[in-house]
Each structure stands twice: as C-alpha cells, then as structure tokens.
PDB file of N, CA and C in Angstrom:
ATOM      1  N   UNK A   1     146.306 117.827  85.676  1.00  0.00           N
ATOM      2  CA  UNK A   1     145.369 117.574  87.110  1.00  0.00           C
ATOM      3  C   UNK A   1     146.253 116.679  87.638  1.00  0.00           C
ATOM      4  N   UNK A   2     146.203 116.837  88.940  1.00  0.00           N
ATOM      5  CA  UNK A   2     146.869 115.756  89.902  1.00  0.00           C
ATOM      6  C   UNK A   2     145.998 114.559  89.810  1.00  0.00           C
ATOM      7  N   UNK A   3     146.578 113.380  90.652  1.00  0.00           N
ATOM      8  CA  UNK A   3     145.841 112.260  90.919  1.00  0.00           C
ATOM      9  C   UNK A   3     144.797 112.269  91.869  1.00  0.00           C
ATOM     10  N   UNK A   4     143.543 112.155  91.158  1.00  0.00           N
ATOM     11  CA  UNK A   4     142.316 112.041  92.020  1.00  0.00           C
ATOM     12  C   UNK A   4     142.111 111.003  93.070  1.00  0.00           C
ATOM     13  N   UNK A   5     142.883 109.753  92.757  1.00  0.00           N
ATOM     14  CA  UNK A   5     142.581 108.514  93.250  1.00  0.00           C
ATOM     15  C   UNK A   5     142.361 108.621  95.095  1.00  0.00           C
ATOM     16  N   UNK A   6     143.224 109.433  95.603  1.00  0.00           N
ATOM     17  CA  UNK A   6     143.136 109.561  97.016  1.00  0.00           C
ATOM     18  C   UNK A   6     141.772 109.803  97.484  1.00  0.00           C
ATOM     19  N   UNK A   7     141.424 110.872  96.798  1.00  0.00           N
ATOM     20  CA  UNK A   7     139.959 111.274  97.288  1.00  0.00           C
ATOM     21  C   UNK A   7     138.711 110.477  96.818  1.00  0.00           C
ATOM     22  N   UNK A   8     139.019 109.659  95.481  1.00  0.00           N
ATOM     23  CA  UNK A   8     137.859 108.681  95.455  1.00  0.00           C
ATOM     24  C   UNK A   8     137.896 107.738  96.426  1.00  0.00           C
ATOM     25  N   UNK A   9     139.083 107.270  96.808  1.00  0.00           N
ATOM     26  CA  UNK A   9     139.172 106.352  98.017  1.00  0.00           C
ATOM     27  C   UNK A   9     138.799 106.912  99.216  1.00  0.00           C
ATOM     28  N   UNK A  10     138.946 107.846  99.700  1.00  0.00           N
ATOM     29  CA  UNK A  10     138.522 108.735 100.852  1.00  0.00           C
ATOM     30  C   UNK A  10     137.128 108.790 100.906  1.00  0.00           C
ATOM     31  N   UNK A  11     136.341 109.382  99.862  1.00  0.00           N
ATOM     32  CA  UNK A  11     134.992 109.259  99.676  1.00  0.00           C
ATOM     33  C   UNK A  11     134.311 107.823  99.882  1.00  0.00           C
ATOM     34  N   UNK A  12     135.019 106.886  99.423  1.00  0.00           N
ATOM     35  CA  UNK A  12     134.369 105.600  99.311  1.00  0.00           C
ATOM     36  C   UNK A  12     134.456 104.942 100.762  1.00  0.00           C
ATOM     37  N   UNK A  13     135.271 105.586 101.689  1.00  0.00           N
ATOM     38  CA  UNK A  13     135.371 105.209 103.193  1.00  0.00           C
ATOM     39  C   UNK A  13     134.139 106.009 104.000  1.00  0.00           C
ATOM     40  N   UNK A  14     133.589 106.812 103.456  1.00  0.00           N
ATOM     41  CA  UNK A  14     132.616 107.761 104.296  1.00  0.00           C
ATOM     42  C   UNK A  14     131.267 107.024 104.286  1.00  0.00           C
ATOM     43  N   UNK A  15     130.818 106.552 105.433  1.00  0.00           N
ATOM     44  CA  UNK A  15     129.204 106.144 105.395  1.00  0.00           C
ATOM     45  C   UNK A  15     128.144 107.101 104.859  1.00  0.00           C
ATOM     46  N   UNK A  16     127.398 106.365 103.813  1.00  0.00           N
ATOM     47  CA  UNK A  16     126.451 106.984 103.351  1.00  0.00           C
ATOM     48  C   UNK A  16     126.762 107.668 101.833  1.00  0.00           C
ATOM     49  N   UNK A  17     128.088 107.530 101.357  1.00  0.00           N
ATOM     50  CA  UNK A  17     128.801 107.993 100.192  1.00  0.00           C
ATOM     51  C   UNK A  17     128.900 106.732  99.320  1.00  0.00           C
ATOM     52  N   UNK A  18     128.065 106.513  98.394  1.00  0.00           N
ATOM     53  CA  UNK A  18     128.066 105.532  97.420  1.00  0.00           C
ATOM     54  C   UNK A  18     128.227 105.866  96.021  1.00  0.00           C
ATOM     55  N   UNK A  19     127.847 105.000  95.252  1.00  0.00           N
ATOM     56  CA  UNK A  19     127.836 105.345  93.759  1.00  0.00           C
ATOM     57  C   UNK A  19     127.136 106.665  93.277  1.00  0.00           C
ATOM     58  N   UNK A  20     125.728 106.701  93.819  1.00  0.00           N
ATOM     59  CA  UNK A  20     125.012 107.826  93.571  1.00  0.00           C
ATOM     60  C   UNK A  20     125.347 109.046  93.841  1.00  0.00           C
ATOM     61  N   UNK A  21     125.753 109.091  95.069  1.00  0.00           N
ATOM     62  CA  UNK A  21     126.398 110.292  95.903  1.00  0.00           C
ATOM     63  C   UNK A  21     127.770 110.713  95.256  1.00  0.00           C
ATOM     64  N   UNK A  22     128.442 109.671  94.875  1.00  0.00           N
ATOM     65  CA  UNK A  22     129.955 110.144  94.102  1.00  0.00           C
ATOM     66  C   UNK A  22     129.544 110.723  92.958  1.00  0.00           C
ATOM     67  N   UNK A  23     128.560 110.205  92.161  1.00  0.00           N
ATOM     68  CA  UNK A  23     128.412 110.871  91.036  1.00  0.00           C
ATOM     69  C   UNK A  23     127.663 112.328  91.227  1.00  0.00           C
ATOM     70  N   UNK A  24     126.740 112.629  92.233  1.00  0.00           N
ATOM     71  CA  UNK A  24     126.380 113.864  92.379  1.00  0.00           C
ATOM     72  C   UNK A  24     127.543 114.835  92.678  1.00  0.00           C
ATOM     73  N   UNK A  25     128.335 114.372  93.540  1.00  0.00           N
ATOM     74  CA  UNK A  25     129.576 115.266  93.784  1.00  0.00           C
ATOM     75  C   UNK A  25     130.500 115.582  92.716  1.00  0.00           C
ATOM     76  N   UNK A  26     130.723 114.693  91.939  1.00  0.00           N
ATOM     77  CA  UNK A  26     131.433 114.813  90.595  1.00  0.00           C
ATOM     78  C   UNK A  26     130.781 115.634  89.693  1.00  0.00           C
ATOM     79  N   UNK A  27     129.497 115.536  89.466  1.00  0.00           N
ATOM     80  CA  UNK A  27     128.439 116.658  88.784  1.00  0.00           C
ATOM     81  C   UNK A  27     128.462 117.912  89.152  1.00  0.00           C
ATOM     82  N   UNK A  28     128.342 118.198  90.435  1.00  0.00           N
ATOM     83  CA  UNK A  28     128.507 119.569  90.994  1.00  0.00           C
ATOM     84  C   UNK A  28     129.683 120.100  91.149  1.00  0.00           C
ATOM     85  N   UNK A  29     131.009 119.401  91.720  1.00  0.00           N
ATOM     86  CA  UNK A  29     132.208 119.907  91.834  1.00  0.00           C
ATOM     87  C   UNK A  29     133.288 119.671  90.633  1.00  0.00           C
ATOM     88  N   UNK A  30     133.008 118.852  89.966  1.00  0.00           N
ATOM     89  CA  UNK A  30     133.912 118.676  88.937  1.00  0.00           C
ATOM     90  C   UNK A  30     134.918 117.583  89.317  1.00  0.00           C
ATOM     91  N   UNK A  31     135.596 117.604  90.295  1.00  0.00           N
ATOM     92  CA  UNK A  31     136.498 116.858  90.757  1.00  0.00           C
ATOM     93  C   UNK A  31     136.148 116.265  92.361  1.00  0.00           C
ATOM     94  N   UNK A  32     136.572 115.130  92.657  1.00  0.00           N
ATOM     95  CA  UNK A  32     136.397 114.746  94.169  1.00  0.00           C
ATOM     96  C   UNK A  32     137.368 115.394  95.064  1.00  0.00           C
ATOM     97  N   UNK A  33     138.422 116.173  94.614  1.00  0.00           N
ATOM     98  CA  UNK A  33     139.094 116.848  95.449  1.00  0.00           C
ATOM     99  C   UNK A  33     138.396 118.102  95.808  1.00  0.00           C
ATOM    100  N   UNK A  34     137.880 118.714  94.940  1.00  0.00           N
ATOM    101  CA  UNK A  34     137.045 119.937  95.081  1.00  0.00           C
ATOM    102  C   UNK A  34     135.968 119.556  95.992  1.00  0.00           C
ATOM    103  N   UNK A  35     135.310 118.461  95.988  1.00  0.00           N
ATOM    104  CA  UNK A  35     134.166 118.249  96.891  1.00  0.00           C
ATOM    105  C   UNK A  35     134.720 117.839  98.391  1.00  0.00           C
ATOM    106  N   UNK A  36     136.004 117.123  98.353  1.00  0.00           N
ATOM    107  CA  UNK A  36     136.434 116.943  99.698  1.00  0.00           C
ATOM    108  C   UNK A  36     136.641 118.279 100.462  1.00  0.00           C
ATOM    109  N   UNK A  37     137.193 119.321  99.751  1.00  0.00           N
ATOM    110  CA  UNK A  37     137.434 120.635 100.403  1.00  0.00           C
ATOM    111  C   UNK A  37     136.357 121.507 100.598  1.00  0.00           C
ATOM    112  N   UNK A  38     135.104 121.082 100.031  1.00  0.00           N
ATOM    113  CA  UNK A  38     133.865 122.024  99.933  1.00  0.00           C
ATOM    114  C   UNK A  38     133.351 122.327 101.295  1.00  0.00           C
ATOM    115  N   UNK A  39     132.754 123.247 101.426  1.00  0.00           N
ATOM    116  CA  UNK A  39     132.121 123.664 102.810  1.00  0.00           C
ATOM    117  C   UNK A  39     130.915 122.858 103.006  1.00  0.00           C
ATOM    118  N   UNK A  40     130.415 122.272 103.997  1.00  0.00           N
ATOM    119  CA  UNK A  40     129.366 121.843 104.434  1.00  0.00           C
ATOM    120  C   UNK A  40     128.099 122.305 103.857  1.00  0.00           C
ATOM    121  N   UNK A  41     127.984 123.525 103.877  1.00  0.00           N
ATOM    122  CA  UNK A  41     126.629 124.030 103.148  1.00  0.00           C
ATOM    123  C   UNK A  41     126.572 123.723 101.792  1.00  0.00           C
ATOM    124  N   UNK A  42     127.489 123.659 100.911  1.00  0.00           N
ATOM    125  CA  UNK A  42     127.596 123.374  99.602  1.00  0.00           C
ATOM    126  C   UNK A  42     127.076 121.788  99.703  1.00  0.00           C
ATOM    127  N   UNK A  43     127.278 121.183 100.397  1.00  0.00           N
ATOM    128  CA  UNK A  43     126.775 119.533 100.374  1.00  0.00           C
ATOM    129  C   UNK A  43     125.440 119.565 100.853  1.00  0.00           C
ATOM    130  N   UNK A  44     125.010 120.517 101.807  1.00  0.00           N
ATOM    131  CA  UNK A  44     123.546 120.419 102.134  1.00  0.00           C
ATOM    132  C   UNK A  44     122.640 120.820 100.886  1.00  0.00           C
ATOM    133  N   UNK A  45     123.252 121.651 100.059  1.00  0.00           N
ATOM    134  CA  UNK A  45     122.507 122.242  99.064  1.00  0.00           C
ATOM    135  C   UNK A  45     122.226 121.294  97.861  1.00  0.00           C
ATOM    136  N   UNK A  46     123.022 120.051  97.851  1.00  0.00           N
ATOM    137  CA  UNK A  46     122.993 119.078  97.049  1.00  0.00           C
ATOM    138  C   UNK A  46     121.824 118.108  97.601  1.00  0.00           C
ATOM    139  N   UNK A  47     121.491 118.347  98.925  1.00  0.00           N
ATOM    140  CA  UNK A  47     120.355 117.296  99.256  1.00  0.00           C
ATOM    141  C   UNK A  47     120.947 116.167 100.006  1.00  0.00           C
ATOM    142  N   UNK A  48     122.291 116.279 100.185  1.00  0.00           N
ATOM    143  CA  UNK A  48     122.534 115.190 101.120  1.00  0.00           C
ATOM    144  C   UNK A  48     122.122 114.969 102.287  1.00  0.00           C
ATOM    145  N   UNK A  49     121.844 114.011 102.858  1.00  0.00           N
ATOM    146  CA  UNK A  49     121.506 113.985 104.343  1.00  0.00           C
ATOM    147  C   UNK A  49     122.117 114.398 105.275  1.00  0.00           C
ATOM    148  N   UNK A  50     121.796 115.028 106.520  1.00  0.00           N
ATOM    149  CA  UNK A  50     122.615 115.634 107.582  1.00  0.00           C
ATOM    150  C   UNK A  50     123.346 114.460 108.177  1.00  0.00           C
ATOM    151  N   UNK A  51     122.762 113.333 108.333  1.00  0.00           N
ATOM    152  CA  UNK A  51     123.663 112.455 108.909  1.00  0.00           C
ATOM    153  C   UNK A  51     124.968 112.126 108.016  1.00  0.00           C
ATOM    154  N   UNK A  52     124.713 112.034 106.801  1.00  0.00           N
ATOM    155  CA  UNK A  52     125.846 111.839 105.803  1.00  0.00           C
ATOM    156  C   UNK A  52     126.942 112.954 106.001  1.00  0.00           C
ATOM    157  N   UNK A  53     126.487 114.055 105.971  1.00  0.00           N
ATOM    158  CA  UNK A  53     127.144 115.417 105.862  1.00  0.00           C
ATOM    159  C   UNK A  53     128.283 115.305 107.292  1.00  0.00           C
ATOM    160  N   UNK A  54     127.451 115.013 108.295  1.00  0.00           N
ATOM    161  CA  UNK A  54     128.034 114.771 109.649  1.00  0.00           C
ATOM    162  C   UNK A  54     129.225 113.415 109.366  1.00  0.00           C
ATOM    163  N   UNK A  55     128.751 112.526 109.140  1.00  0.00           N
ATOM    164  CA  UNK A  55     129.969 111.543 108.915  1.00  0.00           C
ATOM    165  C   UNK A  55     130.901 111.911 108.131  1.00  0.00           C
ATOM    166  N   UNK A  56     130.734 112.502 106.899  1.00  0.00           N
ATOM    167  CA  UNK A  56     131.941 113.309 106.106  1.00  0.00           C
ATOM    168  C   UNK A  56     132.538 114.183 106.810  1.00  0.00           C
ATOM    169  N   UNK A  57     131.990 115.180 107.471  1.00  0.00           N
ATOM    170  CA  UNK A  57     132.725 116.110 108.162  1.00  0.00           C
ATOM    171  C   UNK A  57     133.670 115.582 109.312  1.00  0.00           C
ATOM    172  N   UNK A  58     133.102 114.590 110.035  1.00  0.00           N
ATOM    173  CA  UNK A  58     133.971 113.707 111.054  1.00  0.00           C
ATOM    174  C   UNK A  58     135.204 113.114 110.369  1.00  0.00           C
ATOM    175  N   UNK A  59     134.870 112.291 109.506  1.00  0.00           N
ATOM    176  CA  UNK A  59     135.624 111.615 108.646  1.00  0.00           C
ATOM    177  C   UNK A  59     137.107 112.451 108.088  1.00  0.00           C
ATOM    178  N   UNK A  60     136.533 113.426 107.339  1.00  0.00           N
ATOM    179  CA  UNK A  60     137.470 114.557 106.934  1.00  0.00           C
ATOM    180  C   UNK A  60     138.316 115.069 108.156  1.00  0.00           C
ATOM    181  N   UNK A  61     138.077 115.381 108.985  1.00  0.00           N
ATOM    182  CA  UNK A  61     138.729 116.015 110.017  1.00  0.00           C
ATOM    183  C   UNK A  61     139.917 115.145 110.779  1.00  0.00           C
ATOM    184  N   UNK A  62     139.414 113.756 110.573  1.00  0.00           N
ATOM    185  CA  UNK A  62     140.499 112.783 111.140  1.00  0.00           C
ATOM    186  C   UNK A  62     141.172 111.892 110.242  1.00  0.00           C
ATOM    187  N   UNK A  63     140.985 112.089 108.744  1.00  0.00           N
ATOM    188  CA  UNK A  63     141.776 111.213 107.812  1.00  0.00           C
ATOM    189  C   UNK A  63     142.310 112.207 106.700  1.00  0.00           C
ATOM    190  N   UNK A  64     143.317 111.786 106.230  1.00  0.00           N
ATOM    191  CA  UNK A  64     143.979 112.387 104.968  1.00  0.00           C
ATOM    192  C   UNK A  64     143.909 111.157 103.852  1.00  0.00           C
ATOM    193  N   UNK A  65     143.405 111.852 102.790  1.00  0.00           N
ATOM    194  CA  UNK A  65     143.239 110.929 101.660  1.00  0.00           C
ATOM    195  C   UNK A  65     144.474 110.308 101.352  1.00  0.00           C
ATOM    196  N   UNK A  66     145.288 110.864 101.193  1.00  0.00           N
ATOM    197  CA  UNK A  66     146.882 110.460 100.852  1.00  0.00           C
ATOM    198  C   UNK A  66     147.429 109.433 101.754  1.00  0.00           C
ATOM    199  N   UNK A  67     147.263 109.498 103.117  1.00  0.00           N
ATOM    200  CA  UNK A  67     147.431 108.346 103.888  1.00  0.00           C
ATOM    201  C   UNK A  67     146.615 107.171 103.725  1.00  0.00           C
ATOM    202  N   UNK A  68     145.453 107.387 103.286  1.00  0.00           N
ATOM    203  CA  UNK A  68     144.558 106.226 103.370  1.00  0.00           C
ATOM    204  C   UNK A  68     144.896 105.418 102.358  1.00  0.00           C
ATOM    205  N   UNK A  69     145.250 106.125 100.860  1.00  0.00           N
ATOM    206  CA  UNK A  69     145.388 105.189  99.726  1.00  0.00           C
ATOM    207  C   UNK A  69     146.924 104.586  99.976  1.00  0.00           C
ATOM    208  N   UNK A  70     147.802 105.374 100.634  1.00  0.00           N
ATOM    209  CA  UNK A  70     149.329 104.597 100.634  1.00  0.00           C
ATOM    210  C   UNK A  70     148.977 103.517 101.850  1.00  0.00           C
ATOM    211  N   UNK A  71     148.115 103.533 102.593  1.00  0.00           N
ATOM    212  CA  UNK A  71     148.035 102.338 103.557  1.00  0.00           C
ATOM    213  C   UNK A  71     147.226 101.365 102.854  1.00  0.00           C
ATOM    214  N   UNK A  72     146.612 101.533 101.745  1.00  0.00           N
ATOM    215  CA  UNK A  72     146.098 100.483 100.999  1.00  0.00           C
ATOM    216  C   UNK A  72     146.920  99.878  99.936  1.00  0.00           C
ATOM    217  N   UNK A  73     147.677 100.626  99.624  1.00  0.00           N
ATOM    218  CA  UNK A  73     148.689 100.265  98.606  1.00  0.00           C
ATOM    219  C   UNK A  73     149.843  99.757  99.337  1.00  0.00           C
ATOM    220  N   UNK A  74     150.270  99.846 100.546  1.00  0.00           N
ATOM    221  CA  UNK A  74     151.161  99.186 101.206  1.00  0.00           C
ATOM    222  C   UNK A  74     151.122  97.855 101.294  1.00  0.00           C
ATOM    223  N   UNK A  75     149.772  97.519 101.286  1.00  0.00           N
ATOM    224  CA  UNK A  75     149.235  95.930 101.531  1.00  0.00           C
ATOM    225  C   UNK A  75     149.022  95.504 100.092  1.00  0.00           C
ATOM    226  N   UNK A  76     149.408  95.858  98.966  1.00  0.00           N
ATOM    227  CA  UNK A  76     149.610  95.464  97.948  1.00  0.00           C
ATOM    228  C   UNK A  76     148.236  95.224  97.295  1.00  0.00           C
ATOM    229  N   UNK A  77     147.267  96.054  97.631  1.00  0.00           N
ATOM    230  CA  UNK A  77     146.049  96.217  97.025  1.00  0.00           C
ATOM    231  C   UNK A  77     146.103  97.390  95.942  1.00  0.00           C
ATOM    232  N   UNK A  78     145.443  96.876  94.780  1.00  0.00           N
ATOM    233  CA  UNK A  78     145.203  97.874  93.672  1.00  0.00           C
ATOM    234  C   UNK A  78     143.868  98.616  93.785  1.00  0.00           C
ATOM    235  N   UNK A  79     144.048  99.984  93.502  1.00  0.00           N
ATOM    236  CA  UNK A  79     142.730 100.736  93.447  1.00  0.00           C
ATOM    237  C   UNK A  79     142.249 100.896  91.948  1.00  0.00           C
ATOM    238  N   UNK A  80     141.044 100.509  91.600  1.00  0.00           N
ATOM    239  CA  UNK A  80     140.606 100.888  90.349  1.00  0.00           C
ATOM    240  C   UNK A  80     139.311 101.567  90.566  1.00  0.00           C
ATOM    241  N   UNK A  81     139.435 102.804  89.418  1.00  0.00           N
ATOM    242  CA  UNK A  81     138.341 103.764  89.636  1.00  0.00           C
ATOM    243  C   UNK A  81     137.404 103.453  88.395  1.00  0.00           C
ATOM    244  N   UNK A  82     136.073 103.695  88.558  1.00  0.00           N
ATOM    245  CA  UNK A  82     135.132 103.451  87.455  1.00  0.00           C
ATOM    246  C   UNK A  82     135.336 104.261  86.316  1.00  0.00           C
ATOM    247  N   UNK A  83     136.387 105.107  86.425  1.00  0.00           N
ATOM    248  CA  UNK A  83     136.831 106.125  85.095  1.00  0.00           C
ATOM    249  C   UNK A  83     138.085 105.436  84.557  1.00  0.00           C
ATOM    250  N   UNK A  84     138.743 104.497  85.174  1.00  0.00           N
ATOM    251  CA  UNK A  84     139.884 103.905  84.779  1.00  0.00           C
ATOM    252  C   UNK A  84     139.541 102.893  83.462  1.00  0.00           C
ATOM    253  N   UNK A  85     140.502 102.817  82.640  1.00  0.00           N
ATOM    254  CA  UNK A  85     140.340 101.882  81.362  1.00  0.00           C
ATOM    255  C   UNK A  85     140.210 100.434  81.615  1.00  0.00           C
ATOM    256  N   UNK A  86     140.628 100.071  82.930  1.00  0.00           N
ATOM    257  CA  UNK A  86     140.885  98.680  83.297  1.00  0.00           C
ATOM    258  C   UNK A  86     139.700  98.434  84.076  1.00  0.00           C
ATOM    259  N   UNK A  87     138.794  99.397  84.460  1.00  0.00           N
ATOM    260  CA  UNK A  87     137.589  98.917  85.282  1.00  0.00           C
ATOM    261  C   UNK A  87     136.687  97.889  84.161  1.00  0.00           C
ATOM    262  N   UNK A  88     136.250  96.707  84.857  1.00  0.00           N
ATOM    263  CA  UNK A  88     135.715  95.861  84.157  1.00  0.00           C
ATOM    264  C   UNK A  88     134.226  96.393  83.579  1.00  0.00           C
ATOM    265  N   UNK A  89     134.188  96.066  82.203  1.00  0.00           N
ATOM    266  CA  UNK A  89     133.294  96.610  81.396  1.00  0.00           C
ATOM    267  C   UNK A  89     131.830  96.207  81.546  1.00  0.00           C
ATOM    268  N   UNK A  90     131.991  95.004  81.880  1.00  0.00           N
ATOM    269  CA  UNK A  90     130.543  94.504  82.226  1.00  0.00           C
ATOM    270  C   UNK A  90     129.950  95.014  83.717  1.00  0.00           C
ATOM    271  N   UNK A  91     131.107  95.484  84.557  1.00  0.00           N
ATOM    272  CA  UNK A  91     130.448  96.035  85.816  1.00  0.00           C
ATOM    273  C   UNK A  91     130.309  97.510  85.372  1.00  0.00           C
ATOM    274  N   UNK A  92     130.823  98.242  84.458  1.00  0.00           N
ATOM    275  CA  UNK A  92     130.618  99.458  84.221  1.00  0.00           C
ATOM    276  C   UNK A  92     129.210  99.834  83.780  1.00  0.00           C
ATOM    277  N   UNK A  93     128.546  98.795  83.116  1.00  0.00           N
ATOM    278  CA  UNK A  93     127.464  98.774  82.602  1.00  0.00           C
ATOM    279  C   UNK A  93     126.047  98.596  83.446  1.00  0.00           C
ATOM    280  N   UNK A  94     126.269  98.181  84.525  1.00  0.00           N
ATOM    281  CA  UNK A  94     125.299  98.023  85.607  1.00  0.00           C
ATOM    282  C   UNK A  94     124.823  99.349  86.058  1.00  0.00           C
ATOM    283  N   UNK A  95     123.659  99.372  86.705  1.00  0.00           N
ATOM    284  CA  UNK A  95     123.275 100.614  87.050  1.00  0.00           C
ATOM    285  C   UNK A  95     123.892 101.043  88.275  1.00  0.00           C
ATOM    286  N   UNK A  96     124.458 102.247  88.531  1.00  0.00           N
ATOM    287  CA  UNK A  96     125.157 102.612  89.630  1.00  0.00           C
ATOM    288  C   UNK A  96     126.458 101.820  90.217  1.00  0.00           C
ATOM    289  N   UNK A  97     127.406 101.533  89.254  1.00  0.00           N
ATOM    290  CA  UNK A  97     128.471 100.858  89.533  1.00  0.00           C
ATOM    291  C   UNK A  97     129.154 101.128  90.504  1.00  0.00           C
ATOM    292  N   UNK A  98     130.007 100.521  91.390  1.00  0.00           N
ATOM    293  CA  UNK A  98     130.779 100.908  92.472  1.00  0.00           C
ATOM    294  C   UNK A  98     131.788 102.015  91.897  1.00  0.00           C
ATOM    295  N   UNK A  99     132.095 103.102  92.467  1.00  0.00           N
ATOM    296  CA  UNK A  99     133.074 104.011  92.076  1.00  0.00           C
ATOM    297  C   UNK A  99     134.347 103.488  92.339  1.00  0.00           C
ATOM    298  N   UNK A 100     134.779 102.621  93.122  1.00  0.00           N
ATOM    299  CA  UNK A 100     136.028 102.246  93.380  1.00  0.00           C
ATOM    300  C   UNK A 100     136.277 100.854  93.743  1.00  0.00           C
ATOM    301  N   UNK A 101     137.068  99.955  93.206  1.00  0.00           N
ATOM    302  CA  UNK A 101     137.484  98.586  93.334  1.00  0.00           C
ATOM    303  C   UNK A 101     138.628  98.381  94.119  1.00  0.00           C
ATOM    304  N   UNK A 102     138.524  97.367  94.799  1.00  0.00           N
ATOM    305  CA  UNK A 102     139.937  97.275  95.548  1.00  0.00           C
ATOM    306  C   UNK A 102     140.344  95.746  94.974  1.00  0.00           C
ATOM    307  N   UNK A 103     141.440  95.671  94.548  1.00  0.00           N
ATOM    308  CA  UNK A 103     141.860  94.320  93.850  1.00  0.00           C
ATOM    309  C   UNK A 103     143.219  93.843  94.580  1.00  0.00           C
ATOM    310  N   UNK A 104     143.109  92.661  94.867  1.00  0.00           N
ATOM    311  CA  UNK A 104     144.573  91.886  95.233  1.00  0.00           C
ATOM    312  C   UNK A 104     144.675  90.777  94.182  1.00  0.00           C
ATOM    313  N   UNK A 105     145.917  90.835  93.517  1.00  0.00           N
ATOM    314  CA  UNK A 105     146.182  90.198  92.359  1.00  0.00           C
ATOM    315  C   UNK A 105     145.823  90.915  90.837  1.00  0.00           C
ATOM    316  N   UNK A 106     145.382  90.296  89.986  1.00  0.00           N
ATOM    317  CA  UNK A 106     144.911  91.022  88.828  1.00  0.00           C
ATOM    318  C   UNK A 106     143.520  90.678  88.563  1.00  0.00           C
ATOM    319  N   UNK A 107     142.690  91.486  87.848  1.00  0.00           N
ATOM    320  CA  UNK A 107     141.294  91.451  87.205  1.00  0.00           C
ATOM    321  C   UNK A 107     141.827  90.514  85.994  1.00  0.00           C
ATOM    322  N   UNK A 108     140.790  89.600  85.792  1.00  0.00           N
ATOM    323  CA  UNK A 108     140.642  89.149  84.535  1.00  0.00           C
ATOM    324  C   UNK A 108     140.529  89.968  83.458  1.00  0.00           C
ATOM    325  N   UNK A 109     141.053  89.750  82.150  1.00  0.00           N
ATOM    326  CA  UNK A 109     140.733  90.613  81.046  1.00  0.00           C
ATOM    327  C   UNK A 109     139.334  90.260  80.468  1.00  0.00           C
ATOM    328  N   UNK A 110     138.765  90.916  79.549  1.00  0.00           N
ATOM    329  CA  UNK A 110     137.559  90.518  78.940  1.00  0.00           C
ATOM    330  C   UNK A 110     137.466  89.130  78.090  1.00  0.00           C
ATOM    331  N   UNK A 111     138.633  88.801  77.719  1.00  0.00           N
ATOM    332  CA  UNK A 111     138.770  87.370  76.688  1.00  0.00           C
ATOM    333  C   UNK A 111     139.343  86.325  77.688  1.00  0.00           C
ATOM    334  N   UNK A 112     139.240  86.458  79.149  1.00  0.00           N
ATOM    335  CA  UNK A 112     139.794  85.309  79.963  1.00  0.00           C
ATOM    336  C   UNK A 112     138.204  85.149  81.036  1.00  0.00           C
ATOM    337  N   UNK A 113     138.274  83.777  81.186  1.00  0.00           N
ATOM    338  CA  UNK A 113     137.136  83.373  82.064  1.00  0.00           C
ATOM    339  C   UNK A 113     137.304  83.951  83.327  1.00  0.00           C
ATOM    340  N   UNK A 114     136.440  84.153  84.193  1.00  0.00           N
ATOM    341  CA  UNK A 114     136.518  84.275  85.768  1.00  0.00           C
ATOM    342  C   UNK A 114     136.525  83.101  86.280  1.00  0.00           C
TER     343      UNK A 114
END
C-alpha cells in the first residue's frame, strides 16, 4: 500500500472533518485515499452533513494532498498519524483522539517528562 499520510493530512484540513468523521471514512472506505476519491453521493449516504460535503468538494477541487504534505514537511514539521507507532499512547487512549498531529521538534517518549 502506498503512503496514506497525504490523504490523512488533506482531510485534516477540511472544515467539518475531525476525528469522528475520519474514523467513519476509514470504516466505510478502508483508506482515506479511497475516501478522497469517492463520489459525493457515497459521502451523503454516510450521513455527513451537506455543508461538510460541500467544503470537502471545494477543497478537493483546489488542493492536492501531496502538495499539502510537501508544504508542511518543507517547514520542518513532522506529521504523526493516530495509527503510527510514535503517536503518544496517552493521547491515543482519549475519546476521539486527533487523527493527525503536527510536530516541530521531537515528541517526548513515554519515559520522558513533558
């Protein structure tokens, strides 16, 4: 499977798509790449509000996921997904943890104080 990171980041930039809807998209489509390329009717069938679908549609027409992540990484910002091993374990255990973290520098490990 190719790197899904650009699609996670792209969805994270869409107004109305947060942790709950990201999880819903993953459950329905299997990957966020497939969700990114889905037709809008499939999104409506998931119960996603029309306002969010329109925001997504407009964003998808004007943004390329690879360009978004390249721009972020060019500023020395790391992207950590909730499915990555380095995702903070305590954060992973909250209700609806953020699907994407943006980090400048290094995250402390579990044995380091914050």
